[in-house]
PDB file of C-alpha atoms in Angstrom:
ATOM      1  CA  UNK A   1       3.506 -10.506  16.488  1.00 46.00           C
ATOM      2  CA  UNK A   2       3.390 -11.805  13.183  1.00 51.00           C
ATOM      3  CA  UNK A   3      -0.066 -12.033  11.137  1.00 54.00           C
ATOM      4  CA  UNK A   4      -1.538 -15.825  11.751  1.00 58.00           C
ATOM      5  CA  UNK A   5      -0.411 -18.282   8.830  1.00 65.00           C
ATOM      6  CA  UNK A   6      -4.740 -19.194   8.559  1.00 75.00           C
ATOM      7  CA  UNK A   7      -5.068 -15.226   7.686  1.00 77.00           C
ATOM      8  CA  UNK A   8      -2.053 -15.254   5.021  1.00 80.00           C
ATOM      9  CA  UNK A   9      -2.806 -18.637   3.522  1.00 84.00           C
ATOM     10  CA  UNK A  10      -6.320 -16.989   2.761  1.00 87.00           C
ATOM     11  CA  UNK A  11      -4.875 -14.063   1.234  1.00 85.00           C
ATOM     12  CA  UNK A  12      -2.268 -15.517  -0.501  1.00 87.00           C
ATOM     13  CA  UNK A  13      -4.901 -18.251  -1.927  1.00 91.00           C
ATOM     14  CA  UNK A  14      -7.495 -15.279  -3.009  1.00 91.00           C
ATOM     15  CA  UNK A  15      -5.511 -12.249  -3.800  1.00 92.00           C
ATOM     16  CA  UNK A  16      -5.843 -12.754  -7.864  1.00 92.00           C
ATOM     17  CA  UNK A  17      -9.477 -12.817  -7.069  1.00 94.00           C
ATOM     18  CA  UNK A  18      -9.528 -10.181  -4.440  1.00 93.00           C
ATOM     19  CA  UNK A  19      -7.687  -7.731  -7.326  1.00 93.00           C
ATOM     20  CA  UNK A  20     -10.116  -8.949 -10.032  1.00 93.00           C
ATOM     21  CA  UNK A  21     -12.820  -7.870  -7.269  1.00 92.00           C
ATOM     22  CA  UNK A  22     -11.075  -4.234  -6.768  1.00 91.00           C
ATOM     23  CA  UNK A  23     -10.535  -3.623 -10.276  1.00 90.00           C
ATOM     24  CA  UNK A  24     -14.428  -4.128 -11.441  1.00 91.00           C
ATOM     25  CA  UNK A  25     -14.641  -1.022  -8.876  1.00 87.00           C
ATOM     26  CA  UNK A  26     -11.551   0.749  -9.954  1.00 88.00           C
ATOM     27  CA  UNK A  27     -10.554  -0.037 -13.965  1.00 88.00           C
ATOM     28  CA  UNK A  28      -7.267   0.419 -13.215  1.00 88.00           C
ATOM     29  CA  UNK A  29      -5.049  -2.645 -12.055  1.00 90.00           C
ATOM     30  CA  UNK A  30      -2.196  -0.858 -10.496  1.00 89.00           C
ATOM     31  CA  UNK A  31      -4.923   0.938  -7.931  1.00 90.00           C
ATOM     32  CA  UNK A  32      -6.037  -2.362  -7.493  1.00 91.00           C
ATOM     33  CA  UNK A  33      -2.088  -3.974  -6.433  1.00 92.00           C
ATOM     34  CA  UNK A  34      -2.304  -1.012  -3.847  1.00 91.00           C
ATOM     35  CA  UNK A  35      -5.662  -1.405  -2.936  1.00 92.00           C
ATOM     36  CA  UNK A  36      -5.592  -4.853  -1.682  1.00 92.00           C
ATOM     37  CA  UNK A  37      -1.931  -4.616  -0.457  1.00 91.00           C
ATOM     38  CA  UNK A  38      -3.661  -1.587   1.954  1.00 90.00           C
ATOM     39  CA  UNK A  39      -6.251  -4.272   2.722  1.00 89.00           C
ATOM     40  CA  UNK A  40      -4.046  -6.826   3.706  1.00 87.00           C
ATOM     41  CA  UNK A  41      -1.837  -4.431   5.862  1.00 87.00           C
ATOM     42  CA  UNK A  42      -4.804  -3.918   7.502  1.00 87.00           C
ATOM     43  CA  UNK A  43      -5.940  -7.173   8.403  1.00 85.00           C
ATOM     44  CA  UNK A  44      -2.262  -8.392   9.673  1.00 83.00           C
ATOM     45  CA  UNK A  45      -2.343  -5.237  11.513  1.00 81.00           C
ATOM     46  CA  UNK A  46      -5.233  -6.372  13.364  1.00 79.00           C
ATOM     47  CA  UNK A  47      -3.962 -10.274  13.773  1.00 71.00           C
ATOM     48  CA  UNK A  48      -0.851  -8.224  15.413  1.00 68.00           C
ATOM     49  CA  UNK A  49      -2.633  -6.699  17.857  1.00 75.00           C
ATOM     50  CA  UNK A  50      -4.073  -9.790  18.628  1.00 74.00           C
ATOM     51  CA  UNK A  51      -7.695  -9.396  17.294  1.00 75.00           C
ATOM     52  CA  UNK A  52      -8.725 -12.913  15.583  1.00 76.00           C
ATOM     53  CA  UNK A  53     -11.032 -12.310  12.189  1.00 77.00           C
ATOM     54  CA  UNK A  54     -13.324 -14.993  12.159  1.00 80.00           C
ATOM     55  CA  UNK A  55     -13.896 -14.568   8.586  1.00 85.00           C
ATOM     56  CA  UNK A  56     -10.392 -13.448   7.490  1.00 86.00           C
ATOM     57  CA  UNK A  57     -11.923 -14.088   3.347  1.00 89.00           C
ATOM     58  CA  UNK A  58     -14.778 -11.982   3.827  1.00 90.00           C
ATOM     59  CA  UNK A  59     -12.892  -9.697   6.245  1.00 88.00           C
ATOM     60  CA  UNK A  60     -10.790  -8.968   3.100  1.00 91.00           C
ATOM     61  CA  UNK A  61     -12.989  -8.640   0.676  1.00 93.00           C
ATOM     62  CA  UNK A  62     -14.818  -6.127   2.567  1.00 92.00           C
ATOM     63  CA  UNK A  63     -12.114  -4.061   3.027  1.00 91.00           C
ATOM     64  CA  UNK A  64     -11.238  -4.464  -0.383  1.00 93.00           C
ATOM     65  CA  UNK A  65     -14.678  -2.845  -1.146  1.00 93.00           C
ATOM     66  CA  UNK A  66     -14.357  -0.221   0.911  1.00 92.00           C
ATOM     67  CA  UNK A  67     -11.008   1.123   0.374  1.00 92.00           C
ATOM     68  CA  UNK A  68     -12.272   0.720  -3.866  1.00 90.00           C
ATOM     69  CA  UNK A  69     -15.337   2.940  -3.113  1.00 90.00           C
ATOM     70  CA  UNK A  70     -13.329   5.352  -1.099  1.00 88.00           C
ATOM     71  CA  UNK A  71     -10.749   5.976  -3.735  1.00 88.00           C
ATOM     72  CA  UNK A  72     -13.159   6.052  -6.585  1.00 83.00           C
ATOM     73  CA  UNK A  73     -14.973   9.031  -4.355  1.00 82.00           C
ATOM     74  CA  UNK A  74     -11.716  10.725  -4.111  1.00 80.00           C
ATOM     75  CA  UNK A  75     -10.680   9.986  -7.534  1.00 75.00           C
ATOM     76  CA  UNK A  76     -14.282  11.818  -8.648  1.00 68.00           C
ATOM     77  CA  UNK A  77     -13.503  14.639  -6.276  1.00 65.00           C
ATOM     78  CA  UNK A  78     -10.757  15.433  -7.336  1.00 62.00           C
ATOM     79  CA  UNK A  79     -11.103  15.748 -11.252  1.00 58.00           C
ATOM     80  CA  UNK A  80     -10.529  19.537 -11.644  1.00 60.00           C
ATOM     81  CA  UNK A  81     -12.943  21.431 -12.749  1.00 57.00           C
ATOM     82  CA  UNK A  82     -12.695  24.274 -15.411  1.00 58.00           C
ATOM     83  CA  UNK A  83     -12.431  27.731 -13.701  1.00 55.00           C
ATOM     84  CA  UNK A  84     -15.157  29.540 -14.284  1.00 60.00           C
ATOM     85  CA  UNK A  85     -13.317  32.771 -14.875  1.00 54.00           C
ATOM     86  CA  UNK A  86      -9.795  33.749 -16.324  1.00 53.00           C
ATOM     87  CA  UNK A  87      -8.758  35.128 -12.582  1.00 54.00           C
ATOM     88  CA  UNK A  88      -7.644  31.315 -11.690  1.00 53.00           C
ATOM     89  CA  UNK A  89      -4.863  31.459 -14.320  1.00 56.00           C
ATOM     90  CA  UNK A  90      -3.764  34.503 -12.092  1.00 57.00           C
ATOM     91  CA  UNK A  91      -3.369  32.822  -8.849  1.00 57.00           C
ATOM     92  CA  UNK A  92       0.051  31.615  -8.002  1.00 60.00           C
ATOM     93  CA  UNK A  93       0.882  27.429  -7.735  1.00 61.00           C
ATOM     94  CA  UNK A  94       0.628  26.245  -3.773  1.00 70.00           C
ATOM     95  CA  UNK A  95       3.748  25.726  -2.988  1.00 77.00           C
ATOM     96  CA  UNK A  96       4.517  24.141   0.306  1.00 76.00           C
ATOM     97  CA  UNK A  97       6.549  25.689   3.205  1.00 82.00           C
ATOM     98  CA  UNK A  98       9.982  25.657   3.700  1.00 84.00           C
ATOM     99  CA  UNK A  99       8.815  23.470   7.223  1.00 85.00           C
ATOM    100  CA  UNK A 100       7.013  20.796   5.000  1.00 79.00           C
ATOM    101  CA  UNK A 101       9.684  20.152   3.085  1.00 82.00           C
ATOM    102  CA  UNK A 102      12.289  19.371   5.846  1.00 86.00           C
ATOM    103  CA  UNK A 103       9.622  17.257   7.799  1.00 84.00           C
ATOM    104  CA  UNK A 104       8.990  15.743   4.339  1.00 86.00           C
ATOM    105  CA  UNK A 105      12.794  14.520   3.593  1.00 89.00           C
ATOM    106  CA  UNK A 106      12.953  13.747   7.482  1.00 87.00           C
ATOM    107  CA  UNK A 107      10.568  10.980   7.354  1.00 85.00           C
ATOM    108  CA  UNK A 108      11.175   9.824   4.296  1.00 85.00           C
ATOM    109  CA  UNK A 109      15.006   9.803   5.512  1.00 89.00           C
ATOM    110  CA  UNK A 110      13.632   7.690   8.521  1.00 87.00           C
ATOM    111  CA  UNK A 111      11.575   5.386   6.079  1.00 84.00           C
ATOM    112  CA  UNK A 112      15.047   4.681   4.024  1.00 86.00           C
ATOM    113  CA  UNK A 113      16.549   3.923   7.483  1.00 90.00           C
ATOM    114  CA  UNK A 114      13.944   1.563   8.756  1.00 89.00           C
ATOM    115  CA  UNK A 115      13.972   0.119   5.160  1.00 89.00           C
ATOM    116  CA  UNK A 116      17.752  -0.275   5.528  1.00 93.00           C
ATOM    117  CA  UNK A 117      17.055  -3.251   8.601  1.00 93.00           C
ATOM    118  CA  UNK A 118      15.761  -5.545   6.506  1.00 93.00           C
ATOM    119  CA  UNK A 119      17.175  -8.379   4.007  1.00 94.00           C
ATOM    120  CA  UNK A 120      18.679  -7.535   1.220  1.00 94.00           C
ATOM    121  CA  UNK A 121      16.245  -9.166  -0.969  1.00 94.00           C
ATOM    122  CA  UNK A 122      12.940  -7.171   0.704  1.00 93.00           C
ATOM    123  CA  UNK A 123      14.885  -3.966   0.619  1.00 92.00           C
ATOM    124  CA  UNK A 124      14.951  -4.322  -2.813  1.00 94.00           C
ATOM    125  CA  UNK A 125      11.472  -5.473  -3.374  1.00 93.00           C
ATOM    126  CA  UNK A 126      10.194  -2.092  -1.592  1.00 91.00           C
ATOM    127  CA  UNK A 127      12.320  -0.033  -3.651  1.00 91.00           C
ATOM    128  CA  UNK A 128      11.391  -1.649  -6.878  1.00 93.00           C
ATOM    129  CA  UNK A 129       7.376  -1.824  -6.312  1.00 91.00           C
ATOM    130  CA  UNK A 130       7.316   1.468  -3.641  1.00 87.00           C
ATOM    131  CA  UNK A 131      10.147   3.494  -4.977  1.00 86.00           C
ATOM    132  CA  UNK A 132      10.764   2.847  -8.594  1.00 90.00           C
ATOM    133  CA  UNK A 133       6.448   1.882  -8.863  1.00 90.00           C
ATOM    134  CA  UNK A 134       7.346  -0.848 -10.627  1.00 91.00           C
ATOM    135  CA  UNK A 135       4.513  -3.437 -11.285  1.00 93.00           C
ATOM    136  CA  UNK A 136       4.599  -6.145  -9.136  1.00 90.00           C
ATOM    137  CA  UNK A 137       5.040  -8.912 -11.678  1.00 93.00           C
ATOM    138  CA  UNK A 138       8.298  -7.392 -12.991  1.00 94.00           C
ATOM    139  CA  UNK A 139       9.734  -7.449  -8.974  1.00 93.00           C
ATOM    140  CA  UNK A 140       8.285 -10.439  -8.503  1.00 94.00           C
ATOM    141  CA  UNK A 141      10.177 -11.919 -12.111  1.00 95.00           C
ATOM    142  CA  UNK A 142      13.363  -9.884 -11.212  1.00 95.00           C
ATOM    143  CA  UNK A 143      13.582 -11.584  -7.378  1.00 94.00           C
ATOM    144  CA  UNK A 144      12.746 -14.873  -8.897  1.00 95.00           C
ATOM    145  CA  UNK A 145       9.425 -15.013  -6.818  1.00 93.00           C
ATOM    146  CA  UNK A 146       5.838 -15.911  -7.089  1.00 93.00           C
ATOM    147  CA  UNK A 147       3.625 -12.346  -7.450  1.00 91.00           C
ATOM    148  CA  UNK A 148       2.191 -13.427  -4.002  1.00 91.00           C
ATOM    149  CA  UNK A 149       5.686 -14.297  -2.100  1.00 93.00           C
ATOM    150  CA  UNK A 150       6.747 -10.668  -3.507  1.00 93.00           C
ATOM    151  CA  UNK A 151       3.592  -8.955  -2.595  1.00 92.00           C
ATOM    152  CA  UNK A 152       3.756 -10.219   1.400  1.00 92.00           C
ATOM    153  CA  UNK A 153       7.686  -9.387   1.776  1.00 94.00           C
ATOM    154  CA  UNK A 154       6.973  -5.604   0.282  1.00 92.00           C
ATOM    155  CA  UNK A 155       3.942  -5.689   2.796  1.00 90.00           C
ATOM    156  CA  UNK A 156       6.147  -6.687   6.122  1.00 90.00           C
ATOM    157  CA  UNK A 157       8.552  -3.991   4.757  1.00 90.00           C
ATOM    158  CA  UNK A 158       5.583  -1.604   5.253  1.00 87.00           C
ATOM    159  CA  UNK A 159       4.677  -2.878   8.304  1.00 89.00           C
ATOM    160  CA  UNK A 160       8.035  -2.601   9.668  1.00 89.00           C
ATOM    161  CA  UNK A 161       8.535   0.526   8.293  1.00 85.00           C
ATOM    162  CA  UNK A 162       5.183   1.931   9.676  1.00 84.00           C
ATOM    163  CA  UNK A 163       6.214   0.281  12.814  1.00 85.00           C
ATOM    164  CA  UNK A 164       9.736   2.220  13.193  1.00 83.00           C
ATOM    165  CA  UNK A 165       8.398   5.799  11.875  1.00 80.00           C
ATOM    166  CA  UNK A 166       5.339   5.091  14.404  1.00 80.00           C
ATOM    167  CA  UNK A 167       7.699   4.530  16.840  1.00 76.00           C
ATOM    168  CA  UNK A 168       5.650   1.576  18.259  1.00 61.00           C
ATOM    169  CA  UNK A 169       8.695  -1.012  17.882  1.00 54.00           C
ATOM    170  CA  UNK A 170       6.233  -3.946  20.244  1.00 49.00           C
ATOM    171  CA  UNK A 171       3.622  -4.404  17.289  1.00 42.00           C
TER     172      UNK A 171
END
């Protein structure tokens, strides 16, 4: 089921100020693109279960709000800290398992594939904005498309994508 055209006609209409609203929380614009993207996945995931927002504006802007404050926490987490002692310059670099990395280039080998069903045109949006992270604007200029028409085909190839490594092919 596809989201409901009220719930993208409100995102579409808002989304320059919904990323003006993440980026007072976040300073950096390109966290905001992928902020509000994340928000909007989620709120056509819930219009494709079937759950109606009644608020689809504020719906998004609270989510918007959350997943800012959630990455600024992590962001502040995860600013390393000088070791205390000379023994961390000893310890050897985490490397992962020889598992990881085969499960690793498995899904991603599986995203490619699922990414591979679609258009032409939103195959290549996902590679240039997902892939490549290149800013939105410059897909949106290279497909000859408004930021906004750019920004909803990259989201349904995440949604389809999610869909086919999820394995849930009904949603």
């Amino acid at each position: 089921m596809a989201p409901s055209s009220t719930s993208l006609s409100v995102y579409i209409e808002h989304r320059d100020d919904l990323l003006n609203y993440a980026n007072k929380f976040l300073g950096d614009r390109a966290v905001a693109e992928d902020v509000v993207q994340e928000a909007w996945l989620r709120l056509s995931s819930r219009d494709a279960k079937g759950q109606e927002i009644g608020h689809p504006l504020s719906y998004l802007y609270s989510i918007v709000r959350n997943l800012a404050l959630d990455w600024s926490k992590r962001r502040v987490r995860e600013v390393p800290q000088p070791p205390e002692s000379v023994t961390w310059q000893v310890l050897p670099a985490a490397s992962p398992t020889a598992e990881d990395v085969v499960l690793q280039r498995d899904e991603f080998r599986a995203l490619l594939d699922a990414i591979q069903e679609l258009p032409e045109r939103t195959q290549l949006a996902f590679r240039l904005y997902k892939l490549e992270e290149r800013p939105l604007q410059e897909v949106a200029d290279r497909l000859r498309l408004s930021v906004p028409r750019t920004h909803q085909i990259v989201a349904e190839a995440l949604v389809h994508a999610m869909q086919r490594l999820l394995g849930d092919e009904d949603r």
